CSV table of C-alpha atoms and ligand atoms in Angstrom, one decimal:
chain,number,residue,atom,x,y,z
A,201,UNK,CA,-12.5,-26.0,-15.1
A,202,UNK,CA,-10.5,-23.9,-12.4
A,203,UNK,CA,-7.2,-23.4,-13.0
A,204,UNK,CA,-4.8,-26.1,-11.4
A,205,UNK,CA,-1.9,-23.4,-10.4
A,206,UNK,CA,-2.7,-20.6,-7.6
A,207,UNK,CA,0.0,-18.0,-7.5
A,208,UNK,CA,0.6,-17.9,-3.4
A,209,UNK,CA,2.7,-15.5,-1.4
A,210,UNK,CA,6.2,-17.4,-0.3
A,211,UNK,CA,7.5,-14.4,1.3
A,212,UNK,CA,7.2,-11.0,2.6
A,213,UNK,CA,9.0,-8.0,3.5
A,214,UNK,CA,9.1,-4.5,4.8
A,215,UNK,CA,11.4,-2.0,5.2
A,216,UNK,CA,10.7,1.5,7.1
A,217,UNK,CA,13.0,4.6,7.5
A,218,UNK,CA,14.3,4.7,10.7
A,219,UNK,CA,13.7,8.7,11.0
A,220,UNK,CA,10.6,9.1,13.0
A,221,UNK,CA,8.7,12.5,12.6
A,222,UNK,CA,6.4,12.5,15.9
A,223,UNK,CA,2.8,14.8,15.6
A,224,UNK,CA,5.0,16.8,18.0
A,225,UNK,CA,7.4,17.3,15.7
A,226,UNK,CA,4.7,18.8,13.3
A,227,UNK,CA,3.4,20.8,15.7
A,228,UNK,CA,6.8,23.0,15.1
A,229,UNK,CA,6.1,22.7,11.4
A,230,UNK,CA,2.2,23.7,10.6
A,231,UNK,CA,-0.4,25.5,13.2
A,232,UNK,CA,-1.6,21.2,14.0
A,233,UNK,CA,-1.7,19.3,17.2
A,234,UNK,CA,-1.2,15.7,18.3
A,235,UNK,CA,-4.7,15.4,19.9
A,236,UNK,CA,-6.5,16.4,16.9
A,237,UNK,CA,-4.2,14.4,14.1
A,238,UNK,CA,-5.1,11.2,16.7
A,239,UNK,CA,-8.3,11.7,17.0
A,240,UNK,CA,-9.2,12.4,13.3
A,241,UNK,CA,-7.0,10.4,11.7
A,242,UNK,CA,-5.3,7.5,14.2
A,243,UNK,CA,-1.9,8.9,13.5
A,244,UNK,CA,0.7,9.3,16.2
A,245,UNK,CA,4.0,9.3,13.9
A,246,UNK,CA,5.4,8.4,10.6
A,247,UNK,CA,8.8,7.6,9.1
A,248,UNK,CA,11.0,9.9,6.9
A,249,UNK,CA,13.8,8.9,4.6
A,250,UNK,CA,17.0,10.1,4.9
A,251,UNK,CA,18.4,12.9,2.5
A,252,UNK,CA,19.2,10.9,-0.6
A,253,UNK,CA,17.0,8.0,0.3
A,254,UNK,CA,14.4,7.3,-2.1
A,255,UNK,CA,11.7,4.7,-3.8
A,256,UNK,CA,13.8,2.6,-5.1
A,257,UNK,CA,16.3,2.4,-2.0
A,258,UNK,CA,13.2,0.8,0.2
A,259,UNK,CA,12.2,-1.5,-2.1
A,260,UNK,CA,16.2,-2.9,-2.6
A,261,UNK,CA,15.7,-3.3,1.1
A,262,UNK,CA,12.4,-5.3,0.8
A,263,UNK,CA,13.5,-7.3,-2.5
A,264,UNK,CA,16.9,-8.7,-0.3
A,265,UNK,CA,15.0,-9.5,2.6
A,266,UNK,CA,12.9,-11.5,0.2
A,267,UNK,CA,15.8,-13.4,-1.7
A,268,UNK,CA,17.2,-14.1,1.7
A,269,UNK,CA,14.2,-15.8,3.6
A,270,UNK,CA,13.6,-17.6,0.8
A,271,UNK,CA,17.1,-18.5,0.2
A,272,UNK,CA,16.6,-17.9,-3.9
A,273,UNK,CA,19.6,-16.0,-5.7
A,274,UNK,CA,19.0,-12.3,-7.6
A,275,UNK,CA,18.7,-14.9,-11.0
A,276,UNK,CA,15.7,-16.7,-9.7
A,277,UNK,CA,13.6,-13.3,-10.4
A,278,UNK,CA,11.2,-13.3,-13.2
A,279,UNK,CA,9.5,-10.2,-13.0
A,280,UNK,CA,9.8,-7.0,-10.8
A,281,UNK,CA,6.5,-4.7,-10.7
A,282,UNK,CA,6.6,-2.0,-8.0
A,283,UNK,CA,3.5,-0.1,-7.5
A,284,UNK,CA,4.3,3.5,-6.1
A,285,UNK,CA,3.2,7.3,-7.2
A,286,UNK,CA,6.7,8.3,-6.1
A,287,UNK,CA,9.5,6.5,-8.1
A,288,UNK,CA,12.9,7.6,-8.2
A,289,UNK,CA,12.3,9.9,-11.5
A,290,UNK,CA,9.8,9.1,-14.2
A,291,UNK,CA,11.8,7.1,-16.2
A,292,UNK,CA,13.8,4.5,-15.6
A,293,UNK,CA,11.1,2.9,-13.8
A,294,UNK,CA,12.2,2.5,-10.0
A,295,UNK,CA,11.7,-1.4,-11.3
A,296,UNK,CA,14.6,-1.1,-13.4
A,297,UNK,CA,16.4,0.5,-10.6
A,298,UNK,CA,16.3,-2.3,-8.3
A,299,UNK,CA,16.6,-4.8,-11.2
A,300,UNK,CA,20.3,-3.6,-11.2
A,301,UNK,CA,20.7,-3.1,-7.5
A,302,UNK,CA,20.0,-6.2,-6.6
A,303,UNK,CA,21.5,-8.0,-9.7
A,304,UNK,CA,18.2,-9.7,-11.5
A,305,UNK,CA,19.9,-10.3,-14.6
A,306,UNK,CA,17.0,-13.0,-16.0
A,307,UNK,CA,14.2,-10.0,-14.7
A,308,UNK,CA,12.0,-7.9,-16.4
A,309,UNK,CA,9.9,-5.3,-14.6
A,310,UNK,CA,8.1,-2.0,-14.4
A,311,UNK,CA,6.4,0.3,-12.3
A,312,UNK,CA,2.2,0.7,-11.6
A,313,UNK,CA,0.5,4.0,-10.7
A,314,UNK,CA,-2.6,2.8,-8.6
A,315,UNK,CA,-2.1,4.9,-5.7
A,316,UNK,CA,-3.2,3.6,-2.6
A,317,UNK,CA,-4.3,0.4,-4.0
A,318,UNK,CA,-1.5,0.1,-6.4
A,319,UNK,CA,-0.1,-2.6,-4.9
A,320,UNK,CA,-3.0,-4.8,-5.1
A,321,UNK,CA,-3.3,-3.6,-8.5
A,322,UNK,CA,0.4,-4.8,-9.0
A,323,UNK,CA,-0.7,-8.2,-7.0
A,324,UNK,CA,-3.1,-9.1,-9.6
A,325,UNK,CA,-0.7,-8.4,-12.6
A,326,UNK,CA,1.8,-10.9,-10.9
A,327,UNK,CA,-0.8,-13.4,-10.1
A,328,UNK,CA,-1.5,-13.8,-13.8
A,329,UNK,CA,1.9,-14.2,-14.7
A,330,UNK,CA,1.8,-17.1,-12.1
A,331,UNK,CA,-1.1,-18.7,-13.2
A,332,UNK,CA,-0.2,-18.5,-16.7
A,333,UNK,CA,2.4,-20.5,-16.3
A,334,UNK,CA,5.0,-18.5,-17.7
A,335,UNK,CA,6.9,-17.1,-15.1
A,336,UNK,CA,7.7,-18.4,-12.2
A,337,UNK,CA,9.0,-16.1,-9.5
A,338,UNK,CA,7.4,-12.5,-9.3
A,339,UNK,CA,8.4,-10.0,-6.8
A,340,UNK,CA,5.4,-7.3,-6.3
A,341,UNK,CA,6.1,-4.5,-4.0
A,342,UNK,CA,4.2,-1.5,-3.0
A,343,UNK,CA,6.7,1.7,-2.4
A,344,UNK,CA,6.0,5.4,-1.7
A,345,UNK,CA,8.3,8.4,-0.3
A,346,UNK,CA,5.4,10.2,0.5
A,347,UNK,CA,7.5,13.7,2.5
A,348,UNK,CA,9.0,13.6,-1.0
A,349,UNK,CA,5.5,15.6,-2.4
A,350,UNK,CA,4.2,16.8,0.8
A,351,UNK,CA,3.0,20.5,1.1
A,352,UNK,CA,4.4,20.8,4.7
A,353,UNK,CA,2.4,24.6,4.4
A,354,UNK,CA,-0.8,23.1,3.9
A,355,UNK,CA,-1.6,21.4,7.6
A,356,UNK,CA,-4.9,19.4,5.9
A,357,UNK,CA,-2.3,17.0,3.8
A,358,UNK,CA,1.5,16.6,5.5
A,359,UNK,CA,0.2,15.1,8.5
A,360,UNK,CA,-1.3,11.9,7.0
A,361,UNK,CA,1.4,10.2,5.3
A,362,UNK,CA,4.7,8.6,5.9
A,363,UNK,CA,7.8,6.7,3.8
A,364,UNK,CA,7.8,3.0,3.4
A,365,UNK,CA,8.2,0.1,1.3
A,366,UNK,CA,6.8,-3.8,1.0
A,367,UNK,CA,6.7,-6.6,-0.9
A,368,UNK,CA,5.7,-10.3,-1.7
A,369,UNK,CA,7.6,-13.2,-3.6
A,370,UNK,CA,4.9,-14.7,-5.8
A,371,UNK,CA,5.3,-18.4,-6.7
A,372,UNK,CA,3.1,-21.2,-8.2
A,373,UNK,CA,0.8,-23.6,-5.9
A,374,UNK,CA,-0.7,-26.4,-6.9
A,375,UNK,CA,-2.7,-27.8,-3.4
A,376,UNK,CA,-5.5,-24.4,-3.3
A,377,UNK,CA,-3.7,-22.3,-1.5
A,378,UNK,CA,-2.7,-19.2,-2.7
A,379,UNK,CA,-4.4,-15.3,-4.2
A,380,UNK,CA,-7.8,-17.0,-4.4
A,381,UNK,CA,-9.3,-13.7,-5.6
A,382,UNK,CA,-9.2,-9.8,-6.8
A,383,UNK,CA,-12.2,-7.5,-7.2
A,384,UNK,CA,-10.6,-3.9,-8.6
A,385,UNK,CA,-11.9,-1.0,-9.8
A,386,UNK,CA,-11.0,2.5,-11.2
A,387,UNK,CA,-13.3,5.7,-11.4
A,388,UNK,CA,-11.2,8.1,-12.7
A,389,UNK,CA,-14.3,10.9,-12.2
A,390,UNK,CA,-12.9,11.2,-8.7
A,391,UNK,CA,-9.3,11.9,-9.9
A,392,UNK,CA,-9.3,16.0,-9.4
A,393,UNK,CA,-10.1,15.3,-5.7
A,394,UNK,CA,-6.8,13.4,-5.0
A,395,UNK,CA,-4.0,14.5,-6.9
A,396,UNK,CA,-0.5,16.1,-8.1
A,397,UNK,CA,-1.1,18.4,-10.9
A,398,UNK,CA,2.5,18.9,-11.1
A,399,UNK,CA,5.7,17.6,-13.0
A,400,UNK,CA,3.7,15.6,-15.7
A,401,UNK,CA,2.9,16.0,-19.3
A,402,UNK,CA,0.4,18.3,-18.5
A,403,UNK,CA,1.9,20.7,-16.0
A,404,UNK,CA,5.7,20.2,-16.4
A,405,UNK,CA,8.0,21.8,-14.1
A,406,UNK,CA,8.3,25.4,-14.8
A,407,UNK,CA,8.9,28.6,-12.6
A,408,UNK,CA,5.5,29.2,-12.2
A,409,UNK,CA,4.0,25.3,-11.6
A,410,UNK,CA,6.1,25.3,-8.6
A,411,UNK,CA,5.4,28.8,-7.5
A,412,UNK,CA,1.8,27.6,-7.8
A,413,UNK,CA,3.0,24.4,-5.3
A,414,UNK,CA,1.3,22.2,-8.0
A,415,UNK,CA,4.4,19.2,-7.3
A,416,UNK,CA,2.6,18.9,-4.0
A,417,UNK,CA,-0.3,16.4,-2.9
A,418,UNK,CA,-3.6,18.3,-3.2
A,419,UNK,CA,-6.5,16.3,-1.3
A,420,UNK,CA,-10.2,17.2,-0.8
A,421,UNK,CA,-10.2,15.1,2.3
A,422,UNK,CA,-14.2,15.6,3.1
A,423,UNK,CA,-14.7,14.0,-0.1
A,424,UNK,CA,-12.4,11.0,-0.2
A,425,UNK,CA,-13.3,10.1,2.9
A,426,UNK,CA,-16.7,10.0,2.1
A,427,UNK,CA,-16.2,8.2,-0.8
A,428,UNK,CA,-13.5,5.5,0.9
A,429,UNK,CA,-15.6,4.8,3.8
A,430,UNK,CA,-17.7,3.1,1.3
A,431,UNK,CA,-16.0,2.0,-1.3
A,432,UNK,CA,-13.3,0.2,0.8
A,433,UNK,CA,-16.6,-1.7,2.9
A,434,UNK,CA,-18.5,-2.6,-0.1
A,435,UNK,CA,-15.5,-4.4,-1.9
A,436,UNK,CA,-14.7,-6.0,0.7
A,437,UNK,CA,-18.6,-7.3,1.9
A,438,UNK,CA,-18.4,-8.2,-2.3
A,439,UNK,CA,-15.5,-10.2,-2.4
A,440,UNK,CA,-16.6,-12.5,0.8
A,441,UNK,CA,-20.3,-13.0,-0.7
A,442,UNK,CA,-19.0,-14.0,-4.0
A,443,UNK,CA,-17.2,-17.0,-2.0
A,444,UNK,CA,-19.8,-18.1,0.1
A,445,UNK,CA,-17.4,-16.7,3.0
A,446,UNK,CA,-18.2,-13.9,5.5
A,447,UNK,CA,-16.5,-11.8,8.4
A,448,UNK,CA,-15.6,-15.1,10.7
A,449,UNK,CA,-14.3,-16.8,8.1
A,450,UNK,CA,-11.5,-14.0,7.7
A,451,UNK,CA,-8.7,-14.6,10.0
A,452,UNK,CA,-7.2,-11.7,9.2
A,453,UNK,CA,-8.6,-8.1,7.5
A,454,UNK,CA,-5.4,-6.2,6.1
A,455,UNK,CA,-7.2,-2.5,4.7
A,456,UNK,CA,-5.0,0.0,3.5
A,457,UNK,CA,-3.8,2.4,6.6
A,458,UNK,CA,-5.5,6.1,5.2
A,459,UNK,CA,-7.5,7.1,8.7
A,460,UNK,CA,-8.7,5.0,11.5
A,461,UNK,CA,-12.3,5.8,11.1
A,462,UNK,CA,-12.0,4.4,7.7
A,463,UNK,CA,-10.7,1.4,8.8
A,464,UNK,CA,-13.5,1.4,12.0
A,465,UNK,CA,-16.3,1.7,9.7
A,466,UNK,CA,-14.9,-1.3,7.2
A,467,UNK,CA,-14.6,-3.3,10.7
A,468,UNK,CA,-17.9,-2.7,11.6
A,469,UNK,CA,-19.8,-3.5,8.6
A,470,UNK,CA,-17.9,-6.7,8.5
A,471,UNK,CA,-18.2,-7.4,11.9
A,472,UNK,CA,-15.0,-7.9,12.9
A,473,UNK,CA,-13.3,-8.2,16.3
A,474,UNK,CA,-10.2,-5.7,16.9
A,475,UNK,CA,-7.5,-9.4,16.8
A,476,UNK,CA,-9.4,-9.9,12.8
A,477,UNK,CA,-7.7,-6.5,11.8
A,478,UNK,CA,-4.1,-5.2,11.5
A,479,UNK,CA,-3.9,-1.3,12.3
A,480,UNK,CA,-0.5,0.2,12.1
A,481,UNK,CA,-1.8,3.5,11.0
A,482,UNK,CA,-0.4,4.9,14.5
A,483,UNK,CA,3.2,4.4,13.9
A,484,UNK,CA,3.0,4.8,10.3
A,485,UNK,CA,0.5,7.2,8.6
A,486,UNK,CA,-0.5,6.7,5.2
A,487,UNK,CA,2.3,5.2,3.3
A,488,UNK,CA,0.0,5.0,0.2
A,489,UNK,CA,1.3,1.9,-1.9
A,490,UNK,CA,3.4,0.6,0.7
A,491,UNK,CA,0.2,0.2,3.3
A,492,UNK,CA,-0.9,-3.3,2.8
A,493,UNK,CA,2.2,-4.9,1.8
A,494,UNK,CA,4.1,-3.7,5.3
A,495,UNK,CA,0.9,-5.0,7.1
A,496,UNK,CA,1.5,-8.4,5.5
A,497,UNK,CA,4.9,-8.5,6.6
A,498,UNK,CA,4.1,-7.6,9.8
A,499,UNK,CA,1.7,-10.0,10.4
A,500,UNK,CA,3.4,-12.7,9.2
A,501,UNK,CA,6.3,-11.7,11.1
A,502,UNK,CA,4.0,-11.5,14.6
A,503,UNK,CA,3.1,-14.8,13.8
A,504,UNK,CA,-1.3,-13.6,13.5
A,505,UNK,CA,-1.2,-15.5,9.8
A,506,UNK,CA,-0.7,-19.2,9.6
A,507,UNK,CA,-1.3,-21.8,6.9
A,508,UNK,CA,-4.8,-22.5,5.4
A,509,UNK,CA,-5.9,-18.9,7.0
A,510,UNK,CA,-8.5,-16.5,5.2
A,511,UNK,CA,-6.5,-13.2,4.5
A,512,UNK,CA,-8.6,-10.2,3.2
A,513,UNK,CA,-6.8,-6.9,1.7
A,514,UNK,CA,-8.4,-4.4,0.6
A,515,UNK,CA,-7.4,-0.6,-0.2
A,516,UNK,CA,-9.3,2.7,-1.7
A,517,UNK,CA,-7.3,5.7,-3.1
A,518,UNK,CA,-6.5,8.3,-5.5
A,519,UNK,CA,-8.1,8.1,-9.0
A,520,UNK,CA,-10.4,7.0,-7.4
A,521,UNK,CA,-8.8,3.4,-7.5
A,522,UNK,CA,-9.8,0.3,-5.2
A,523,UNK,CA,-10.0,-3.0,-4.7
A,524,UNK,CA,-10.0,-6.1,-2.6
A,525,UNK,CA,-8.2,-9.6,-2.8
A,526,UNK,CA,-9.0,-12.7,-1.1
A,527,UNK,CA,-5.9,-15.0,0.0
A,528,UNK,CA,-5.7,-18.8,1.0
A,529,UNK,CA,-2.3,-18.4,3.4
A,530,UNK,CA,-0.2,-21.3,1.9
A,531,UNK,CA,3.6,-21.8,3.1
A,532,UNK,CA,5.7,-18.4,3.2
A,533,UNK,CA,8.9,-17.1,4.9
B,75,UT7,O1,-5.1,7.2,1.0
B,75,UT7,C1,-5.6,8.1,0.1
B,75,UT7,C2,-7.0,8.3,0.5
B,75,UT7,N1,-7.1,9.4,1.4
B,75,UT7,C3,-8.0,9.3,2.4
B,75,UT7,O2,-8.6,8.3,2.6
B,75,UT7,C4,-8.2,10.5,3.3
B,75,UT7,C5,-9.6,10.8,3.5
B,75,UT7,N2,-9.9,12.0,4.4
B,75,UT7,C6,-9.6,12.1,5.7
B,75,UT7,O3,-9.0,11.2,6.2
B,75,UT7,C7,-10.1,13.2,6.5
B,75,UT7,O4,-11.0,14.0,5.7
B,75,UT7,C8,-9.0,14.2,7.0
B,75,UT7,C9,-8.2,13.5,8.1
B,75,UT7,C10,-8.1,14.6,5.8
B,75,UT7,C11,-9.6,15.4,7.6
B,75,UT7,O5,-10.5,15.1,8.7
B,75,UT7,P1,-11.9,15.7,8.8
B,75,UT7,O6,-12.5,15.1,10.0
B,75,UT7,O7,-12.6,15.5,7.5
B,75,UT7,O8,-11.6,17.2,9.0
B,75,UT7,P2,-12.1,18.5,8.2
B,75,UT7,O9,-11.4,18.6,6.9
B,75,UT7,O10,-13.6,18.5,8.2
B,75,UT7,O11,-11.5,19.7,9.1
B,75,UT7,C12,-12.2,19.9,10.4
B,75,UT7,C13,-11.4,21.1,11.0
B,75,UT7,C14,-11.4,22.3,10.1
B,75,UT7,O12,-11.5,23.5,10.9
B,75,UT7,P3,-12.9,24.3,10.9
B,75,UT7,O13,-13.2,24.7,9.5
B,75,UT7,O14,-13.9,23.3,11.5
B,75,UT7,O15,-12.6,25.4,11.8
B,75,UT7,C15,-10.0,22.3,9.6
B,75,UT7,O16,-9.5,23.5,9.2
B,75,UT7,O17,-10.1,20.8,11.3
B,75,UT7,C16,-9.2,21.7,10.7
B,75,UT7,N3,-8.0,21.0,10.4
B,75,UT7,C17,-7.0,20.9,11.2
B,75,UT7,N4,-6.8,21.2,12.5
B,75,UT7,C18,-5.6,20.9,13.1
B,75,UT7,C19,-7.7,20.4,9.2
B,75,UT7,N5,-6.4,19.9,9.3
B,75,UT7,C20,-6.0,20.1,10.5
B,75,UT7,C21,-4.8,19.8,11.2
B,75,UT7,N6,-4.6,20.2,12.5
B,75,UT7,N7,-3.8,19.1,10.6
């Protein structure tokens, strides 16, 4: 018998830097251009924190926002699970962080490493809380201060990525609506193509580790993308057959902003048209967890999502990690 609480989305968030950091501005940095980070990737700029800005600063930004459109108090919080690779320090979790910032004194809560689909991993964790029946308010936010581990000497990584931060309230539903569906995966064979081999148990900080610039992003873009085009496609095609749904059906397709061509290619073998799918790569980059999360916002906030509308996410990344969910739109703020 199917379970008689949904978890739905009751509000959203985002929060961006207000720094921008034009290709131009690269151009002064690394030997890049603007014509050939547009054309390859979609990218025209990104947002940078301020010094002293971090992780957990965005998402006290997002989590607010939340509490405020949904005109719930700080004590109403359950849970708090961030997904990020770039938390304030490695411990406390940048969970516990905003716990006290914004005052969640009945809230538990912890960080998720899922990369760019960490915030769908961190989607599904609060779902289950949800439909357990044990908790009823999760916040789940996807966070990353990306400049904070970019190599800005190695021209083939600093130009994809950005800072940002978003984030859902997650509440029960009892008419349908709501997180109808998650398909996720990990293949951690892929991991040494995507990775920071720095500042963990492994490689911890020394002299030499960051002589070597191992605290930096090291990508084997060729190979990813290879790998993503696909990956992010088939999950997405997967998640729609299992529910009898397919490419019409989806009002709107929400992938995870890591190159325009990826996105194109996910588009196409859906067969979407350009109003089904949210691109925001161009004034973003590749804000890693934050990607989707910020695109729901947005939407919601453009008014493109309404009530009873198909939403399909869906995100590939470093581990290799991905995954696709599948949302009935109920009420949200
Ligand atoms: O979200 C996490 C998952 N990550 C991804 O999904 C990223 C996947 N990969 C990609 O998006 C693409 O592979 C990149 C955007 C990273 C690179 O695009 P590409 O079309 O695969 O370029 P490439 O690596 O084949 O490089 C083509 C040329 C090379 O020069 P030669 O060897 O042909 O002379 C590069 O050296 O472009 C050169 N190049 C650049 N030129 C100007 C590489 N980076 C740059 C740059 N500016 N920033």
């Amino acid at each position: 018998m199917p379970n008689p609480i949904r978890a739905t989305i009751t509000a959203t968030s985002k929060y961006l830097p207000e720094k921008v950091m034009t290709n131009h501005d690269l151009e002064k940095v690394v030997e890049t251009n603007h014509e050939w980070i547009v054309s390859r990737t979609g990218i025209s700029e990104r947002r940078v924190v301020e010094d002293g800005q971090a992780t957990a600063d965005m998402c006290t930004r997002v989590a607010e926002e939340i509490l405020l459109k949904r005109a719930i108090t700080a004590d109403d919080i359950d849970v708090i699970i961030i997904g990020t690779v770039t938390p304030d320090m490695l411990f406390p979790s940048t969970a516990a962080l905003v716990q006290d910032a914004i005052g969640a004194s009945n809230a538990w809560g912890y960080d998720l490493s899922g990369a760019c689909s960490g915030f769908l991993f961190a989607l599904e964790n609060g779902v289950n809380y949800i439909e357990t029946g044990r908790y009823k308010k999760v916040l789940v936010l996807g966070a990353d201060t990306m400049t904070s581990i970019l190599d800005y000497e190695d021209r083939t990584t600093c130009i994809l990525f950005g800072d940002g931060a978003g984030g859902v309230l997650l509440e029960p539903s009892s008419d349908g609506d709501g997180i109808i569906d998650s398909l996720l995966f990990t293949d951690g064979s892929g991991g040494k193509h995507l990775c920071m081999p720095g500042g963990g148990s492994l490689n911890p900080a020394t002299v030499e580790t960051v002589k070597q610039r191992m605290h930096y992003i090291k990508q084997d873009g060729k190979k990813v993308f290879k790998v993503a085009v696909k990956g992010m496609a088939d999950i997405s095609l997967d998640i729609l057959k299992k529910h009898d749904l397919s490419g019409k059906d989806i009002k709107l397709f929400i992938p995870h902003q890591a190159n325009k061509r990826i996105i194109d290619a996910s588009v196409d073998r859906l067969g979407l048209s350009p109003d089904q799918v949210l691109i925001n790569i161009d004034k973003y980059a590749n804000t890693t967890g934050a990607t989707i999360p910020i695109g729901l916002a947005e939407a919601v906030e453009e008014g493109r999502i309404q009530t009873g509308d198909y939403i399909l996410l869906a995100a590939f990344g470093a581990g290799f990690t991905w995954g696709s969910t599948l949302i009935r739109w109920g009420h949200s703020k």
